[in-house]
Short mmCIF file of C-alpha atoms in Angstrom, two decimals:
data_model
loop_
_atom_site.label_atom_id
_atom_site.label_comp_id
_atom_site.label_asym_id
_atom_site.label_seq_id
_atom_site.Cartn_x
_atom_site.Cartn_y
_atom_site.Cartn_z
CA MET V 124 206.20 -56.95 8.36
CA SER V 125 206.61 -60.43 9.81
CA SER V 126 203.76 -62.78 9.03
CA LEU V 127 200.76 -62.25 11.26
CA ASP V 128 199.47 -65.00 13.50
CA ALA V 129 195.70 -65.46 13.79
CA ARG V 130 196.16 -66.20 17.50
CA GLU V 131 197.69 -62.76 18.01
CA LEU V 132 194.73 -61.11 16.33
CA GLU V 133 192.27 -63.19 18.39
CA ALA V 134 194.08 -62.21 21.58
CA PHE V 135 193.99 -58.52 20.66
CA LEU V 136 190.27 -58.63 19.80
CA ALA V 137 189.41 -60.51 23.00
CA LEU V 138 191.41 -58.01 25.04
CA ALA V 139 189.72 -55.10 23.26
CA ASP V 140 186.34 -56.55 24.23
CA GLU V 141 187.16 -57.48 27.81
CA LEU V 142 189.81 -54.84 28.72
CA HIS V 143 191.09 -57.44 31.16
CA PHE V 144 193.91 -59.92 30.51
CA GLY V 145 192.45 -62.60 32.77
CA ARG V 146 188.99 -62.51 31.20
CA ALA V 147 190.50 -62.41 27.70
CA GLY V 148 192.49 -65.53 28.58
CA GLU V 149 189.39 -67.30 29.90
CA ARG V 150 187.56 -66.45 26.69
CA LEU V 151 190.36 -67.93 24.59
CA TYR V 152 191.05 -70.84 26.99
CA VAL V 153 194.64 -69.75 27.51
CA SER V 154 196.55 -68.27 30.43
CA GLN V 155 196.80 -64.56 31.18
CA SER V 156 200.53 -64.70 30.48
CA ARG V 157 199.85 -66.25 27.08
CA VAL V 158 197.57 -63.31 26.18
CA SER V 159 200.36 -60.92 27.20
CA GLN V 160 202.86 -62.87 25.10
CA LEU V 161 200.63 -62.80 22.01
CA LEU V 162 199.99 -59.08 22.46
CA ARG V 163 203.70 -58.29 22.77
CA SER V 164 204.37 -60.27 19.61
CA LEU V 165 201.68 -58.35 17.71
CA GLU V 166 202.96 -55.00 19.02
CA SER V 167 206.48 -55.86 17.90
CA LYS V 168 205.20 -56.53 14.38
CA VAL V 169 203.16 -53.31 14.36
CA GLY V 170 206.03 -51.33 15.84
CA ALA V 171 204.04 -49.54 18.53
CA ARG V 172 202.01 -50.12 21.69
CA LEU V 173 198.41 -51.12 21.15
CA VAL V 174 197.35 -51.40 24.80
CA ASP V 175 198.14 -49.32 27.87
CA ARG V 176 198.07 -51.36 31.07
CA THR V 177 198.26 -50.08 34.64
CA SER V 178 197.59 -51.80 37.94
CA ARG V 179 194.02 -50.49 37.81
CA ARG V 180 192.86 -50.73 34.22
CA VAL V 181 193.54 -51.73 30.65
CA ARG V 182 192.73 -49.51 27.69
CA LEU V 183 193.53 -49.32 24.01
CA THR V 184 195.95 -46.72 22.74
CA PRO V 185 194.77 -44.49 19.87
CA LEU V 186 196.67 -46.80 17.52
CA GLY V 187 194.96 -49.78 19.13
CA GLU V 188 191.57 -48.14 18.55
CA GLN V 189 192.49 -47.62 14.90
CA LEU V 190 193.55 -51.24 14.53
CA LEU V 191 190.35 -52.46 16.20
CA ALA V 192 188.14 -50.39 13.87
CA GLY V 193 189.72 -51.92 10.80
CA LEU V 194 190.38 -55.40 12.11
CA ARG V 195 187.03 -56.31 13.65
CA PRO V 196 184.88 -56.37 10.49
CA ALA V 197 187.66 -58.00 8.45
CA PHE V 198 188.29 -60.71 11.05
CA ASP V 199 184.56 -61.38 11.48
CA ALA V 200 184.21 -61.68 7.71
CA ILE V 201 187.02 -64.25 7.59
CA VAL V 202 185.45 -66.29 10.38
CA GLU V 203 182.02 -66.17 8.73
CA THR V 204 183.50 -67.19 5.38
CA ILE V 205 185.26 -70.17 6.91
CA GLU V 206 182.07 -71.21 8.70
CA GLU V 207 180.09 -70.84 5.49
CA VAL V 208 182.53 -72.95 3.49
CA ARG V 209 182.51 -75.54 6.26
CA ASP V 210 178.70 -75.58 6.19
CA VAL V 211 178.72 -76.14 2.43
CA ALA V 212 181.29 -78.91 2.74
CA ARG V 213 179.28 -80.84 5.31
CA GLY V 214 175.80 -79.60 4.44
CA VAL V 215 173.88 -77.15 6.59
CA GLY V 216 174.64 -78.14 10.16
CA GLY V 217 175.39 -76.69 13.56
CA LEU V 218 172.89 -74.50 15.37
CA LEU V 219 170.49 -71.83 14.09
CA ARG V 220 169.05 -69.45 16.69
CA ILE V 221 165.80 -67.86 15.52
CA GLY V 222 164.39 -64.87 17.39
CA PHE V 223 160.80 -63.70 17.32
CA GLN V 224 158.74 -60.88 18.77
CA GLY V 225 155.48 -61.51 20.56
CA THR V 226 154.51 -64.93 19.28
CA ALA V 227 155.92 -67.56 16.97
CA ASP V 228 152.85 -68.05 14.78
CA ASP V 229 152.01 -70.99 12.50
CA GLN V 230 154.02 -69.66 9.56
CA ILE V 231 157.17 -69.38 11.65
CA MET V 232 156.75 -72.80 13.23
CA ASN V 233 155.91 -74.40 9.86
CA ALA V 234 159.07 -72.83 8.43
CA VAL V 235 161.09 -74.26 11.32
CA ALA V 236 159.57 -77.70 10.69
CA LEU V 237 160.36 -77.47 6.96
CA PHE V 238 163.90 -76.30 7.68
CA GLN V 239 164.44 -79.20 10.09
CA SER V 240 163.13 -81.71 7.54
CA ARG V 241 165.50 -80.33 4.90
CA TYR V 242 168.52 -80.04 7.20
CA PRO V 243 168.26 -82.64 9.98
CA ASP V 244 171.89 -82.04 10.99
CA CYS V 245 171.15 -78.44 11.97
CA ALA V 246 169.55 -77.87 15.37
CA THR V 247 167.27 -74.89 15.92
CA GLU V 248 166.56 -72.73 18.95
CA ILE V 249 163.44 -70.53 19.08
CA VAL V 250 164.14 -67.48 21.22
CA GLU V 251 161.70 -64.72 22.21
CA ILE V 252 163.36 -61.33 21.79
CA PRO V 253 162.29 -58.14 23.58
CA PHE V 254 159.39 -56.27 22.03
CA SER V 255 161.19 -53.04 22.91
CA ASP V 256 164.50 -54.07 21.28
CA PRO V 257 163.72 -55.77 17.97
CA PHE V 258 167.16 -55.38 16.37
CA GLY V 259 169.53 -55.57 19.35
CA PRO V 260 169.67 -59.38 19.68
CA VAL V 261 170.72 -59.71 16.02
CA ARG V 262 173.37 -57.00 16.39
CA ARG V 263 174.71 -58.61 19.58
CA ARG V 264 174.69 -62.06 17.94
CA GLU V 265 172.35 -63.44 20.58
CA VAL V 266 170.34 -64.84 17.66
CA ASP V 267 171.37 -65.59 14.08
CA THR V 268 168.16 -64.31 12.51
CA ALA V 269 164.94 -62.81 13.82
CA VAL V 270 161.32 -62.30 12.83
CA VAL V 271 160.44 -58.68 13.64
CA LEU V 272 157.67 -56.22 13.00
CA MET V 273 158.22 -53.90 10.08
CA PRO V 274 159.46 -51.27 9.33
CA VAL V 275 163.18 -52.05 9.23
CA GLN V 276 165.54 -49.24 8.20
CA GLU V 277 168.78 -50.52 9.76
CA SER V 278 171.60 -50.32 7.21
CA GLU V 279 173.52 -53.27 8.68
CA LEU V 280 170.53 -55.63 8.58
CA VAL V 281 169.41 -57.68 5.60
CA VAL V 282 165.62 -57.84 5.19
CA GLY V 283 164.74 -61.28 3.87
CA GLN V 284 161.25 -62.68 3.54
CA VAL V 285 158.44 -60.21 4.32
CA PHE V 286 155.22 -62.01 5.20
CA SER V 287 151.97 -61.98 7.19
CA ARG V 288 150.89 -58.67 5.66
CA GLN V 289 147.49 -57.98 7.25
CA PRO V 290 145.42 -55.07 8.61
CA GLN V 291 146.27 -53.91 12.09
CA SER V 292 143.95 -54.43 15.05
CA LEU V 293 143.30 -52.13 17.99
CA ALA V 294 143.27 -53.77 21.40
CA VAL V 295 140.70 -52.11 23.69
CA PRO V 296 139.03 -53.14 26.95
CA SER V 297 135.94 -55.24 26.25
CA ARG V 298 133.81 -52.59 27.97
CA HIS V 299 135.12 -49.84 25.63
CA PRO V 300 132.59 -48.46 23.09
CA PHE V 301 134.92 -49.49 20.25
CA ALA V 302 134.63 -53.12 21.37
CA LYS V 303 131.11 -53.24 19.91
CA ARG V 304 132.31 -52.18 16.45
CA ASN V 305 133.12 -54.63 13.65
CA ALA V 306 135.84 -52.32 12.34
CA LEU V 307 137.39 -48.92 12.95
CA ASP V 308 138.71 -46.22 10.66
CA ALA V 309 142.20 -44.87 11.26
CA GLU V 310 140.69 -41.47 12.07
CA ASP V 311 138.90 -43.08 15.04
CA LEU V 312 142.29 -43.40 16.73
CA ALA V 313 142.09 -39.69 17.60
CA ALA V 314 139.61 -40.69 20.30
CA CYS V 315 142.14 -43.10 21.88
CA SER V 316 145.22 -42.89 24.00
CA LEU V 317 147.75 -45.20 22.33
CA ILE V 318 150.11 -47.28 24.41
CA GLY V 319 153.64 -46.95 23.04
CA VAL V 320 156.94 -48.80 23.28
CA HIS V 321 159.99 -47.64 25.19
CA GLY V 322 163.47 -49.07 25.20
CA ALA V 323 166.18 -49.52 22.58
CA ALA V 324 163.87 -49.60 19.54
CA PRO V 325 164.57 -46.70 17.15
CA GLU V 326 162.15 -43.79 17.06
CA TYR V 327 160.82 -44.54 13.56
CA TRP V 328 159.93 -48.10 14.63
CA ARG V 329 158.22 -46.96 17.84
CA ARG V 330 156.21 -44.36 15.94
CA ALA V 331 155.06 -47.00 13.47
CA GLN V 332 153.61 -49.03 16.35
CA ALA V 333 152.01 -46.01 18.04
CA PRO V 334 151.58 -43.11 15.57
CA ALA V 335 151.33 -39.57 16.92
CA ALA V 336 148.60 -38.56 14.47
CA THR V 337 145.96 -40.08 12.21
CA PRO V 338 146.51 -40.18 8.43
CA GLY V 339 144.37 -37.04 8.30
CA GLY V 340 146.72 -35.23 10.66
CA VAL V 341 144.56 -35.30 13.81
CA PRO V 342 146.76 -35.77 16.93
CA ILE V 343 146.50 -39.04 18.83
CA SER V 344 146.99 -38.92 22.59
CA THR V 345 150.08 -40.64 23.90
CA GLY V 346 149.46 -43.24 26.57
CA PRO V 347 151.94 -45.06 28.80
CA SER V 348 154.92 -46.85 27.27
CA VAL V 349 155.76 -50.51 27.82
CA SER V 350 158.64 -52.85 27.06
CA THR V 351 156.64 -56.07 26.55
CA LEU V 352 153.38 -57.04 24.90
CA GLN V 353 152.17 -58.54 28.14
CA GLU V 354 152.63 -55.19 29.89
CA GLY V 355 150.74 -53.44 27.11
CA LEU V 356 147.81 -55.84 27.20
CA ALA V 357 147.64 -55.58 30.99
CA LEU V 358 147.35 -51.79 30.65
CA VAL V 359 144.66 -52.20 27.99
CA GLN V 360 142.73 -54.48 30.31
CA ALA V 361 143.07 -51.87 33.05
CA ASP V 362 141.65 -49.23 30.67
CA ARG V 363 144.90 -47.23 30.62
CA GLY V 364 144.91 -46.97 26.83
CA ALA V 365 144.58 -48.87 23.55
CA MET V 366 147.28 -50.68 21.60
CA LEU V 367 147.83 -51.38 17.90
CA LEU V 368 148.83 -54.96 17.19
CA CYS V 369 149.47 -57.11 14.15
CA HIS V 370 146.78 -59.68 13.34
CA PRO V 371 148.72 -62.85 14.39
CA THR V 372 149.53 -61.32 17.77
CA ALA V 373 145.92 -60.27 18.28
CA ASP V 374 144.76 -63.80 17.50
CA TYR V 375 147.31 -65.34 19.85
CA TYR V 376 146.62 -63.04 22.78
CA GLY V 377 142.84 -63.05 22.50
CA ARG V 378 141.23 -62.83 25.93
CA ARG V 379 137.76 -62.04 27.19
CA ALA V 380 138.77 -58.81 28.92
CA VAL V 381 140.37 -57.39 25.75
CA THR V 382 138.74 -57.02 22.33
CA PHE V 383 140.70 -56.71 19.08
CA VAL V 384 139.02 -54.57 16.44
CA PRO V 385 140.39 -54.35 12.85
CA VAL V 386 141.48 -50.86 11.76
CA THR V 387 141.17 -49.71 8.14
CA GLY V 388 143.07 -46.78 6.65
CA LEU V 389 146.43 -47.68 8.22
CA GLN V 390 149.35 -49.30 6.48
CA ASP V 391 149.11 -53.07 6.91
CA SER V 392 151.35 -54.62 9.51
CA SER V 393 153.87 -57.16 8.28
CA LEU V 394 156.66 -59.29 9.64
CA ALA V 395 160.15 -59.65 8.22
CA LEU V 396 163.02 -62.05 8.66
CA VAL V 397 166.24 -60.11 9.26
CA TRP V 398 169.89 -60.94 9.87
CA HIS V 399 173.16 -59.02 10.09
CA ARG V 400 174.76 -58.58 6.68
CA HIS V 401 178.23 -59.32 8.11
CA HIS V 402 177.06 -62.50 9.89
CA GLU V 403 175.13 -64.18 7.10
CA THR V 404 175.64 -67.95 6.86
CA ALA V 405 174.35 -70.88 4.85
CA ARG V 406 171.99 -71.58 7.77
CA THR V 407 170.35 -68.15 7.69
CA ARG V 408 169.91 -68.32 3.92
CA ALA V 409 168.44 -71.82 4.15
CA PHE V 410 165.94 -70.77 6.79
CA SER V 411 164.96 -67.72 4.74
CA GLN V 412 164.25 -70.05 1.82
CA ALA V 413 162.15 -72.31 4.05
CA LEU V 414 160.14 -69.35 5.32
CA ALA V 415 159.62 -68.10 1.75
CA ALA V 416 158.34 -71.55 0.72
CA VAL V 417 155.85 -71.59 3.62
CA ALA V 418 154.71 -68.03 2.94
CA ASP V 419 154.22 -68.77 -0.79
CA ALA V 420 152.23 -71.92 0.03
CA GLY V 421 150.00 -69.96 2.40
#
């Protein structure tokens, strides 16, 4: 086979994503005709058509689908390796986008400050990610790494530093009988209607935030589902249900109309730093180390 050209592979991958020659060209900053030329060159080297194009739509052929499945992870790995080597050569630089759920507490912000002091050439962006989609932004590369509520069972994600392990709190209206208690037992949840989470979060993660039964096996009523913490707390305030929250979030969202009562007998809540195993860089590793240093000091 004639030697492959990286530009041909880039054009094919962009076209596979966009399924439109014009948009693929815009993405690569080349003309539509240049995308067509690069594709024809790649097809001649492969010896078969990779894309079917009509006046109405563009789609991959079965052979194109096969090439995409094998090429995408390999090409991404090459790009990440080059970026990593470049980072090492010039020190950790560029941009690190850090996602968080709910609130960026003191540990997260202290880790960001430590990271910035260690790597002044690397800018950071702090991005709130949807409560109902904890892993999607990392998968879609909207952020480079994210602080999310445990548990994490996603095979493609690396779980780095786990921190802020503390008892959970139950958010109830301040007029609720539980609001007068100093603490609750997990079995008390059977008397509540728990507000859940809907959206793209996997079932195991949603059940961890709103269990269907107490540890003793007593069913817990299912309340309304929300996609944001603010929606959940608004429903708590309106006496539509109660909501389990991690301790930092309870502290941050404290308000007179809602009381947060510690719950014993449940697994402690904890936060974890995660990133995609195929998109790991020197920046993500350096931030993980900064977060570990802050967590150890705390």
